Short mmCIF file of C-alpha atoms and ligand atoms in Angstrom, two decimals:
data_model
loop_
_atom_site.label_atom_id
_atom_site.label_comp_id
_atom_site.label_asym_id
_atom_site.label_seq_id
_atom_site.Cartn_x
_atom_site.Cartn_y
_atom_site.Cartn_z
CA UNK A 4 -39.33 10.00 -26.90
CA UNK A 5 -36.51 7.94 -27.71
CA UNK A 6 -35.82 5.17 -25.72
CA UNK A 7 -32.74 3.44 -27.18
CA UNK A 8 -29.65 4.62 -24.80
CA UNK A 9 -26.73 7.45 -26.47
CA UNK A 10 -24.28 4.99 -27.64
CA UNK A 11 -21.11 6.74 -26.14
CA UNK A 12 -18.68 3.78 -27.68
CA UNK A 13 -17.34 5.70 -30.68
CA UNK A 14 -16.56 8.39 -28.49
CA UNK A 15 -14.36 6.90 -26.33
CA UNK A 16 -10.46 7.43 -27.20
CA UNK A 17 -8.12 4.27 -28.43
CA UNK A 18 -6.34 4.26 -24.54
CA UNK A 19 -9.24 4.49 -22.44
CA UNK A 20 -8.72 1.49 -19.65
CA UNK A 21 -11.64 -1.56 -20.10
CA UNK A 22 -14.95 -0.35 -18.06
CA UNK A 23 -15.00 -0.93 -14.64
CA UNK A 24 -17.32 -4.18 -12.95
CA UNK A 25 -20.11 -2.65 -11.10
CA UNK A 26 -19.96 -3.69 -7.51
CA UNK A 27 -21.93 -6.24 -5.92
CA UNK A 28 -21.88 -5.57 -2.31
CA UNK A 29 -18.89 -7.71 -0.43
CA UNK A 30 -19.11 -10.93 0.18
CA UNK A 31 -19.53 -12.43 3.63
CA UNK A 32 -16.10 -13.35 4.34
CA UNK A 33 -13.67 -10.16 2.58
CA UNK A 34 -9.93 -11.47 3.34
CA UNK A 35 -9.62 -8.55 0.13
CA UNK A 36 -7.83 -5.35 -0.36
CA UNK A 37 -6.19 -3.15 2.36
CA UNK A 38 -9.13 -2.46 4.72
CA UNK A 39 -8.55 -1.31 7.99
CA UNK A 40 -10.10 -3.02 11.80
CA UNK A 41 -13.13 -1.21 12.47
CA UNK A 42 -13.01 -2.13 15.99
CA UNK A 43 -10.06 0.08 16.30
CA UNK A 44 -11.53 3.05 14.37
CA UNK A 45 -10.92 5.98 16.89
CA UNK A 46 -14.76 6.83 16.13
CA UNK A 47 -15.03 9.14 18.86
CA UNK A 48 -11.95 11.20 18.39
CA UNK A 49 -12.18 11.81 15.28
CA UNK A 50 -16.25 13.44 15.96
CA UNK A 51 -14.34 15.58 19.01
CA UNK A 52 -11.66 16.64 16.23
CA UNK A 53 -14.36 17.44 13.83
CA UNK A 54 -16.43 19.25 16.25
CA UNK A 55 -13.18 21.08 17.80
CA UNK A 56 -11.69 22.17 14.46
CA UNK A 57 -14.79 22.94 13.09
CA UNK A 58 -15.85 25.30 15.58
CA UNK A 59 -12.48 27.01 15.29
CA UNK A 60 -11.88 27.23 11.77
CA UNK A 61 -14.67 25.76 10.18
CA UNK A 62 -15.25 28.97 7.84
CA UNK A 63 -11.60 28.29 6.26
CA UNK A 64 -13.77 25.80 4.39
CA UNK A 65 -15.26 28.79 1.79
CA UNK A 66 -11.73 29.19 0.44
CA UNK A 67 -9.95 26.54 -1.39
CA UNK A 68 -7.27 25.49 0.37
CA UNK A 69 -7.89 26.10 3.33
CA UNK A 70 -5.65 29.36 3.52
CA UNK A 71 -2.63 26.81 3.72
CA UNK A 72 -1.44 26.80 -0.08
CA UNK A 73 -2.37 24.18 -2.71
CA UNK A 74 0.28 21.56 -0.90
CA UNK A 75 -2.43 21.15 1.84
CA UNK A 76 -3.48 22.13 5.35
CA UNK A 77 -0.73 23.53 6.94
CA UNK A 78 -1.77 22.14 10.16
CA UNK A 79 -1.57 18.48 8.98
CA UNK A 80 1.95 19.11 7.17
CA UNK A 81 3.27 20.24 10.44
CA UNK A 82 2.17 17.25 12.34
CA UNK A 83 3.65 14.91 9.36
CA UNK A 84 7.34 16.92 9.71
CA UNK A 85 7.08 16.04 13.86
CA UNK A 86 5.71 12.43 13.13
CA UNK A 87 8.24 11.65 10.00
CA UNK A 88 11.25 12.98 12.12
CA UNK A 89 10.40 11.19 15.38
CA UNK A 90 9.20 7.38 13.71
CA UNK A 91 11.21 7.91 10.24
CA UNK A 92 14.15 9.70 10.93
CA UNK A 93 12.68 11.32 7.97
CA UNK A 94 14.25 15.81 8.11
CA UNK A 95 12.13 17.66 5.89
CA UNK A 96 10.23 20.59 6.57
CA UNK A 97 6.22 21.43 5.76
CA UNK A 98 7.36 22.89 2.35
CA UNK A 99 8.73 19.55 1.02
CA UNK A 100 5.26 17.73 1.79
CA UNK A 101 2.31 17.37 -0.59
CA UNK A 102 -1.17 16.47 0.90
CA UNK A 103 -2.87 14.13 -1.66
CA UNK A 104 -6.32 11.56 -1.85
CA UNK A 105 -4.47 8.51 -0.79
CA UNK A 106 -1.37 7.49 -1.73
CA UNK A 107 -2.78 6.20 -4.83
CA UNK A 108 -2.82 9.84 -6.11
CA UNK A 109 0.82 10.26 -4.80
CA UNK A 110 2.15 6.68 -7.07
CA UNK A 111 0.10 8.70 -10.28
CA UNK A 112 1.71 11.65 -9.18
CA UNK A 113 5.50 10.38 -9.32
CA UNK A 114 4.97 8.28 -12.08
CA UNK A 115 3.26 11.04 -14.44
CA UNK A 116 6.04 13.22 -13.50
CA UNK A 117 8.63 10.68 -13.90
CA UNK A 118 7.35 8.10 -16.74
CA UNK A 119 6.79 7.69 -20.42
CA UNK A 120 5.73 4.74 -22.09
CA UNK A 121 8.63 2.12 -22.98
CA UNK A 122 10.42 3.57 -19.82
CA UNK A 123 11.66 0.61 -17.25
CA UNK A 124 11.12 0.75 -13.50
CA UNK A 125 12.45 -2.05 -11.02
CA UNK A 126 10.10 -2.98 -8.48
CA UNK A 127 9.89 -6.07 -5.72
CA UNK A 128 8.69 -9.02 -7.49
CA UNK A 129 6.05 -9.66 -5.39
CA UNK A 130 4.37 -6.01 -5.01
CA UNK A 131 0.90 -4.20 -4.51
CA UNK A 132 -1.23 -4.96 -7.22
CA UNK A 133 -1.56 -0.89 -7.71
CA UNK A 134 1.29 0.05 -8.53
CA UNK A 135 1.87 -2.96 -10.93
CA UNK A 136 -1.04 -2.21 -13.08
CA UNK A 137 -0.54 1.97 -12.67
CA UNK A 138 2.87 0.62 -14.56
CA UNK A 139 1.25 -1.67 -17.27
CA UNK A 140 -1.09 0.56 -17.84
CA UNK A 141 1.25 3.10 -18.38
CA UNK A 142 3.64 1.09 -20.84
CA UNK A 143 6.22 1.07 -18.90
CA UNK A 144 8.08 -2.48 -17.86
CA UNK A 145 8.63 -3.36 -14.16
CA UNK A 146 11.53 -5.55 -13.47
CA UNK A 147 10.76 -7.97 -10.78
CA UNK A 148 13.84 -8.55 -8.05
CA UNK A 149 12.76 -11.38 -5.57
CA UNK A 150 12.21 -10.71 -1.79
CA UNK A 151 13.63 -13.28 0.89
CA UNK A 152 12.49 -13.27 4.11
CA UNK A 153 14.44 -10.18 5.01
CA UNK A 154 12.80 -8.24 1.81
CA UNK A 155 14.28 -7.13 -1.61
CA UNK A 156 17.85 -9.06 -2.53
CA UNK A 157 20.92 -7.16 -2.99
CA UNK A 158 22.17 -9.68 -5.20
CA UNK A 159 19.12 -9.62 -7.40
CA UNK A 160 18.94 -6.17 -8.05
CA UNK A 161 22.60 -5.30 -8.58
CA UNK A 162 22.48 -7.89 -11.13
CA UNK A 163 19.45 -6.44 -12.49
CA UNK A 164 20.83 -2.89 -12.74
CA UNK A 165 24.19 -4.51 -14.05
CA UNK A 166 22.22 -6.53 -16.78
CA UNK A 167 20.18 -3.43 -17.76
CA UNK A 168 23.08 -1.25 -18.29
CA UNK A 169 24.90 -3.75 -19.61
CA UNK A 170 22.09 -3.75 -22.24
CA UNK A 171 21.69 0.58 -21.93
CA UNK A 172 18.54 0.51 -20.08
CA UNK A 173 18.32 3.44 -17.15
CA UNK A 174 15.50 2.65 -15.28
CA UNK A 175 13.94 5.98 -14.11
CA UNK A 176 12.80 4.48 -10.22
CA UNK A 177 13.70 1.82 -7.96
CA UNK A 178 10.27 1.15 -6.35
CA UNK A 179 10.49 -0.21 -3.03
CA UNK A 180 8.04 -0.62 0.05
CA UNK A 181 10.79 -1.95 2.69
CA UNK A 182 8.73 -1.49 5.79
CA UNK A 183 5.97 -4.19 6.03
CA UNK A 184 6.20 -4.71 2.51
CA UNK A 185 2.61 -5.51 0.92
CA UNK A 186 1.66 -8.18 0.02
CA UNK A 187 5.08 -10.58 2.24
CA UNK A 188 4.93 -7.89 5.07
CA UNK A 189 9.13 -8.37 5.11
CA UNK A 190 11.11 -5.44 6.98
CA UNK A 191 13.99 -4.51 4.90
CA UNK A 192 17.06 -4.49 7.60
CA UNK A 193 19.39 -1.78 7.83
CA UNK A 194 22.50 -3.03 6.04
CA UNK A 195 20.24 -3.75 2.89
CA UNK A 196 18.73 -0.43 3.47
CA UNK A 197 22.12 0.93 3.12
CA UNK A 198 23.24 -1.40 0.63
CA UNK A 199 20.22 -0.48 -1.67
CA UNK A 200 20.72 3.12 -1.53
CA UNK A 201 24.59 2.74 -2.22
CA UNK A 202 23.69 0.65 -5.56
CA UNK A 203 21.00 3.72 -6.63
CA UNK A 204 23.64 5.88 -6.56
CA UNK A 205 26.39 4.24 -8.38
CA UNK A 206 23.79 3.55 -11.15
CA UNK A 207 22.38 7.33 -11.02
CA UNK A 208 18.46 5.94 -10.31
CA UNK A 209 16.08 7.26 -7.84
CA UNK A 210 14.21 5.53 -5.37
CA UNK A 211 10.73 5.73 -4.67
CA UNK A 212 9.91 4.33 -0.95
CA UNK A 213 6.29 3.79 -0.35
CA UNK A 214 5.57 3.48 3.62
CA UNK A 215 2.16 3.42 4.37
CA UNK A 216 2.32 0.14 6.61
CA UNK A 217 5.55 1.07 8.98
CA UNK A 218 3.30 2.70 11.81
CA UNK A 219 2.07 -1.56 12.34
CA UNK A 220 5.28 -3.11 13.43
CA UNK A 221 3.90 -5.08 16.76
CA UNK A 222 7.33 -3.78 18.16
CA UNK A 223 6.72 -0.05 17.55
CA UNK A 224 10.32 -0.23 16.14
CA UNK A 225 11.27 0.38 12.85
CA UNK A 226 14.21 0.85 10.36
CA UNK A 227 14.85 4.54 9.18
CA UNK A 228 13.26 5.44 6.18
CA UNK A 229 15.29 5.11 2.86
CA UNK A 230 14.62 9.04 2.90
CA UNK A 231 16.25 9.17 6.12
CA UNK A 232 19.27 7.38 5.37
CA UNK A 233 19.88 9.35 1.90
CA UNK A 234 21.97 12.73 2.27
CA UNK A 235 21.43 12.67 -2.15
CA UNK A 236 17.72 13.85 -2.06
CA UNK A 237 17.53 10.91 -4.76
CA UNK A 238 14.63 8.99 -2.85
CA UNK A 239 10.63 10.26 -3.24
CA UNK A 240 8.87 9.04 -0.57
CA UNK A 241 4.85 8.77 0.39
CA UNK A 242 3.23 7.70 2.87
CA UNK A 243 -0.62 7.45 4.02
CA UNK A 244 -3.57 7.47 6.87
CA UNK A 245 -5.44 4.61 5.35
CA UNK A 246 -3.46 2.35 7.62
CA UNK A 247 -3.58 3.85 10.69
CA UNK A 248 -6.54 5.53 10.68
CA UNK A 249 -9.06 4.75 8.09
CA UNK A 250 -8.87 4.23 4.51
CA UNK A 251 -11.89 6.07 3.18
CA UNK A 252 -10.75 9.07 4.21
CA UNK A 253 -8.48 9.02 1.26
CA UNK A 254 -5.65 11.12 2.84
CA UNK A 255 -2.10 10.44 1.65
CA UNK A 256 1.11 12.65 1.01
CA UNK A 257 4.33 12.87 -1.07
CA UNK A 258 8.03 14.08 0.43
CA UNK A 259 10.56 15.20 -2.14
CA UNK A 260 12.66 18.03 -3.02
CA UNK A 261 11.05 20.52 -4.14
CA UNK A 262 13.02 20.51 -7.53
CA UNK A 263 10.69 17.32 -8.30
CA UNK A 264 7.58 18.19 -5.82
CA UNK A 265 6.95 21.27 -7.84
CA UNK A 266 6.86 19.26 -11.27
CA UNK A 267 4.39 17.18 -9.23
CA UNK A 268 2.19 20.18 -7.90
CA UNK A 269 1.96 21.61 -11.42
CA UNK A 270 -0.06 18.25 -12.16
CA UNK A 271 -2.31 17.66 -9.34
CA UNK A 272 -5.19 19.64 -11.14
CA UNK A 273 -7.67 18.93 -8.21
CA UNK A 274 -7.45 22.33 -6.77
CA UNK A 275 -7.00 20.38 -3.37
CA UNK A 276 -7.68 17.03 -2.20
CA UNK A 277 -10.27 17.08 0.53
CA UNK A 278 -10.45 19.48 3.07
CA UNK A 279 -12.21 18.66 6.04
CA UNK A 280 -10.79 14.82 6.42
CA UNK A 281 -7.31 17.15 6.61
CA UNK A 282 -8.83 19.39 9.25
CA UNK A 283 -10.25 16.12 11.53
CA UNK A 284 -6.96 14.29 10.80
CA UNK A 285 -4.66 17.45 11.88
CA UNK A 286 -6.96 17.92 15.13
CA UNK A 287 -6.86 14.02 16.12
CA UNK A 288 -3.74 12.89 15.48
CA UNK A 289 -1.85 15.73 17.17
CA UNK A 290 -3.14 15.08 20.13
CA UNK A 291 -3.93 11.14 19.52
CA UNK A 292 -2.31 9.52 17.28
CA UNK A 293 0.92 7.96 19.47
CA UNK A 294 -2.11 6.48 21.48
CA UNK A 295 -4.51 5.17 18.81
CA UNK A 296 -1.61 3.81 17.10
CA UNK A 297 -0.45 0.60 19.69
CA UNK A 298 -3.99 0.02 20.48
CA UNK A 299 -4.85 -0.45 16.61
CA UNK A 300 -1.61 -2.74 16.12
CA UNK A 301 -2.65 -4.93 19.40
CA UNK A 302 -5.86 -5.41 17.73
CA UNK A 303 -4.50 -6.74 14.43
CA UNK A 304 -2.19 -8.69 16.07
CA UNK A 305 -4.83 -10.40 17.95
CA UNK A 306 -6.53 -11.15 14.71
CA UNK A 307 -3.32 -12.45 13.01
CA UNK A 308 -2.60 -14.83 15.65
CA UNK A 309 -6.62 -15.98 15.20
CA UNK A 310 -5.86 -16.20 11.47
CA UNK A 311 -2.68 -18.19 11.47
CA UNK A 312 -3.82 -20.66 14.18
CA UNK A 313 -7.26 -21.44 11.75
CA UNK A 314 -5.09 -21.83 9.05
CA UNK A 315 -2.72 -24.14 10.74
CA UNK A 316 -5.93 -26.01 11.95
CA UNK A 317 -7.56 -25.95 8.18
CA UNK A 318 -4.69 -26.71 6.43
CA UNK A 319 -2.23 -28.20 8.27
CA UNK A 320 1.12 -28.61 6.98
CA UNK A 321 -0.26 -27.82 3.68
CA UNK A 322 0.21 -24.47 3.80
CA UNK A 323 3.28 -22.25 4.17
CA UNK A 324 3.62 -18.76 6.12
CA UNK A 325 5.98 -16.39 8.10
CA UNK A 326 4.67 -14.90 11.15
CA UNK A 327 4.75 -11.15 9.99
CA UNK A 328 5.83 -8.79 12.36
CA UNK A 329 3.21 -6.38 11.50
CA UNK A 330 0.93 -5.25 9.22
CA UNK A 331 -2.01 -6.19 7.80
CA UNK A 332 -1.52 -9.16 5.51
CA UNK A 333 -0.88 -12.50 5.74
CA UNK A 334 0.81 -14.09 2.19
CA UNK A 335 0.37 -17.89 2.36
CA UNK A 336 1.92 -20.89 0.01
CA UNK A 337 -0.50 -23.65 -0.79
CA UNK A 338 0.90 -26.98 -2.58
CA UNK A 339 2.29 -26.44 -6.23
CA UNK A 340 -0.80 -28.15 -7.54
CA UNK A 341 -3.19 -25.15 -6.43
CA UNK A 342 -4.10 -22.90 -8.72
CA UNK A 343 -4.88 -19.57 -6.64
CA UNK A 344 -6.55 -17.95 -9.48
CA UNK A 345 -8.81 -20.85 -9.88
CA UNK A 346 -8.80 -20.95 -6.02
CA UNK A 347 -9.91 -16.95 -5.93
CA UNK A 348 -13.16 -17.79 -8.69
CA UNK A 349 -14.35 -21.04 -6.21
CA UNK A 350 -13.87 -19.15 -3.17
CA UNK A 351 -15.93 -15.98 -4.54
CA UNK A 352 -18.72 -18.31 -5.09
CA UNK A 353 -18.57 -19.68 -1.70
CA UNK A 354 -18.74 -16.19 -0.12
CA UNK A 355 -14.91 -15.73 0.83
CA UNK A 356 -12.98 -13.43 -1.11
CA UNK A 357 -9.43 -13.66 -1.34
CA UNK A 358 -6.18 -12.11 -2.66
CA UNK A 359 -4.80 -14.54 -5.64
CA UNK A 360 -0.60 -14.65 -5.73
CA UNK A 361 -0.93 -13.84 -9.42
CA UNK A 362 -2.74 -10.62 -9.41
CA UNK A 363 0.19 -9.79 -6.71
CA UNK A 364 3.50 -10.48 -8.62
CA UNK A 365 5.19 -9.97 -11.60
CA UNK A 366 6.58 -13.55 -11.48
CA UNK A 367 3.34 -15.82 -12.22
CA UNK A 368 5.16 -18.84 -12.02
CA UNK A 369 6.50 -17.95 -8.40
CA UNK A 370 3.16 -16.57 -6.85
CA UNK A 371 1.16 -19.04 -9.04
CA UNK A 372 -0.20 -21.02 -5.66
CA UNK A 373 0.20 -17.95 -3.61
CA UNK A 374 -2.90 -16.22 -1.65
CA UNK A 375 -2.47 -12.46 0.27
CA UNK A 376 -4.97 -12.74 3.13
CA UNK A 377 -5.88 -9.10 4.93
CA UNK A 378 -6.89 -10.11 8.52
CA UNK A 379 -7.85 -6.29 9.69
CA UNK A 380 -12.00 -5.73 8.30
CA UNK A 381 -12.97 -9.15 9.92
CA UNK A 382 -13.98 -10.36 13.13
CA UNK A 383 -12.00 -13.06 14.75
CA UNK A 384 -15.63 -15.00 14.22
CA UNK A 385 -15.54 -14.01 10.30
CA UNK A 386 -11.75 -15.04 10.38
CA UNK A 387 -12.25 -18.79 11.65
CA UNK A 388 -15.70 -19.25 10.17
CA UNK A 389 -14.11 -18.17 6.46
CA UNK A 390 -10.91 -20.09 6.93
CA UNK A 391 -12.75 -22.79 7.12
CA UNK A 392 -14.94 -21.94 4.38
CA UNK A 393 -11.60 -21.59 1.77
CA UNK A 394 -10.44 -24.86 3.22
CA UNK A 395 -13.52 -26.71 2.38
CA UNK A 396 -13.70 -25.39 -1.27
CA UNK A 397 -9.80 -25.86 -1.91
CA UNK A 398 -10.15 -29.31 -0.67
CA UNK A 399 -12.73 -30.48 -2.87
CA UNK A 400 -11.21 -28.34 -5.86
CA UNK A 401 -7.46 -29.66 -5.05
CA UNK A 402 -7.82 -32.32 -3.04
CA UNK A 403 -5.82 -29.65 -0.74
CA UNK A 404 -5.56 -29.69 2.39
CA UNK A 405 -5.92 -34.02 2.23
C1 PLP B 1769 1.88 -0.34 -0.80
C2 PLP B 1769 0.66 0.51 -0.97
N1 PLP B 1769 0.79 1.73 -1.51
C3 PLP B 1769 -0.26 2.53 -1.68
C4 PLP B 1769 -1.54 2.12 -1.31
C5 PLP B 1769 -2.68 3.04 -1.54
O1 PLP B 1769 -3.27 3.42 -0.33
P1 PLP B 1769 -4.12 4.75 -0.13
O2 PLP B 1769 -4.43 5.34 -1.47
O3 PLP B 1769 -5.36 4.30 0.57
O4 PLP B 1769 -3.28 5.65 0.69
C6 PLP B 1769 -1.73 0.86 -0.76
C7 PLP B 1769 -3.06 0.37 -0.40
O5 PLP B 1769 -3.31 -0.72 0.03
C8 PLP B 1769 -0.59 0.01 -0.59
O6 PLP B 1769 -0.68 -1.20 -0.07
#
């Protein structure tokens, strides 16, 4: 028997993304990615909601789709319509909601319905690393318009949509997460909320609102939704569970009209994204979730304040931050002459994994000493312990903090 390996290589098509890294197990200190506090997992509500709806309904499981339609339990939809209305301001009914596996399958969603390569999106300069490269990858060229502390400028992107007409560019979305925006956790106010959707619609563009982090304002207040505040039915909005409850469920959903929804349906090819973390999320959050979710945010706020006082006593003036008013993230400037990529390699070796600006932004030069710290997986221990770890290796790297 043969024991050279089937070369697949010349199999492979000419647009096939570069292979994936195997993974290496975490490191010991993870400031990484958008994982949720396990401490304020509701572990044992979601068993009682597995248990209950199980016993109920469990033998829905032997169809697919649960007997709800391919748009996903109906029981789930419904609680999203009461949730959306009552924290959103968001109207829509269980028709115009899609169920998918995160919200990362809701971004491929709107953008394979929506994109072709050499098509131009605008997005905030400073953005989640997803959706950037879901955009490069695609072909398609994301104009950057820079945030303030109050989010996304007005200025900025009417001159942006002024210069790209001006030059007979559409772009086909305005992509915008204005509620705890990932990775500078801003809060777009009302007037620019307002003031955005006015410019969309003198310039005939669509906005896409991605919302997954507006349930972990430490006030329990929020702006409405950009869907909320649009009477056009020009903004697609998704949201997700991953932030309030826990990630690896891979639960997200998609509101539009159903003009673009269906275009959307025809492509999700799954047959159905997962059924029984729809069933267990349905049953908990129901009855739970207006409970679980100020207990979660109390917790991360806890752990912010633990974060932002190590850094302070790390770094000192050295580093730059707002204190976000919710979230998960934590987006820090170091001096000009630190190189957070460089930063990000040193770090990894020292067993703290960070976030570098770059990887972050579509302006290099702007994020280029920039670091997104998520404060949420780690113990207040891990938090202070790997703080001090980063500060160690930056100072010896960059003479930073001196
Ligand atoms: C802004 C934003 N959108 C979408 C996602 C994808 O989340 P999920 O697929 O877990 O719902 C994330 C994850 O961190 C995010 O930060």
């Amino acid at each position: 028997m043969s024991t050279i390996p089937f070369d697949f290589t010349p199999l492979l098509p000419a647009n096939l993304p570069p292979a994936a890294a195997r993974w290496n197990g975490r490191v010991k200190f993870d400031f990484t990615g958008g994982n949720n506090d396990p401490d304020a997992l509701p572990l044992e509500g979601l068993i009682a909601a597995a248990d209950a709806v199980l016993r109920r309904e469990g033998r829905t499981l032997s169809t697919y789709g649960l007997n709800s339609g391919p748009q996903g339990y109906r029981a789930l939809r419904d609680f999203l319509t009461v949730k959306l209305k009552r924290d959103a301001a968001i109207n829509c009914s269980a028709d115009d909601i899609l169920i998918t596996s995160g919200s990362l399958q809701a971004l491929d969603l709107v953008n394979n319905t929506l994109l072709a390569r050499g098509d131009t999106v605008i997005i905030e300069e400073d953005c989640y690393q997803g959706s950037i490269n879901r955009l490069l990858r695609m072909g398609v060229t994301p104009v950057g318009i820079p945030l303030d502390k109050d989010g996304l400028r007005i200025d900025a992107l009417e001159n942006a949509l002024a210069d790209l007409k001006k030059k007979g560019v559409r772009p086909k979305y305005i992509y915008t997460i204005p509620t705890v925006q990932n990775p500078t956790a801003t809060i777009l106010p009302l007037e620019r909320r307002k003031a955005l959707l006015k410019l969309a619609a003198d310039y005939g563009v669509p906005v896409f609102e991605d919302d997954c982090y507006a349930d972990l304002i430490w006030s329990g207040e929020r702006p409405p939704a950009l869907h909320a505040l649009s009477d056009r039915g020009d903004v697609i909005y998704i949201g997700s569970f991953s932030k309030t409850i826990a990630p690896a469920l891979r639960v997200g959903y998609i509101v539009a009209p159903w003009s673009v929804l269906s275009r959307m349906l025809a492509l999700k090819t799954d047959a159905g994204s997962g059924a029984l973390e729809q069933m267990v999320l349905a049953e908990y959050c129901t009855a739970h979730f207006t409970k679980h979710v100020p207990a979660l945010r109390k917790s991360l706020r806890a752990k912010l304040v633990t974060l932002m006082e190590t850094l302070r006593g790390q770094f000192g003036d050295a580093i730059g931050f707002d204190d976000p008013q919710g979230g998960i993230f934590l987006w820090v400037k170091l001096p000009d002459k630190v190189d957070a990529l460089k930063l990000f390699q040193l770090a990894q070796t020292a067993g703290v994994a960070i976030n570098p600006g770059p990887e972050w932004s579509v302006n290099k030069a702007h994020s280029r000493s920039r670091l997104r710290l998520c404060f949420a997986n780690l113990s207040h221990e891990e938090i202070s312990q790997g703080v001090a770890t980063l500060a160690e290796v930056c100072k010896k790297e960059f003479g930073v903090p001196d």
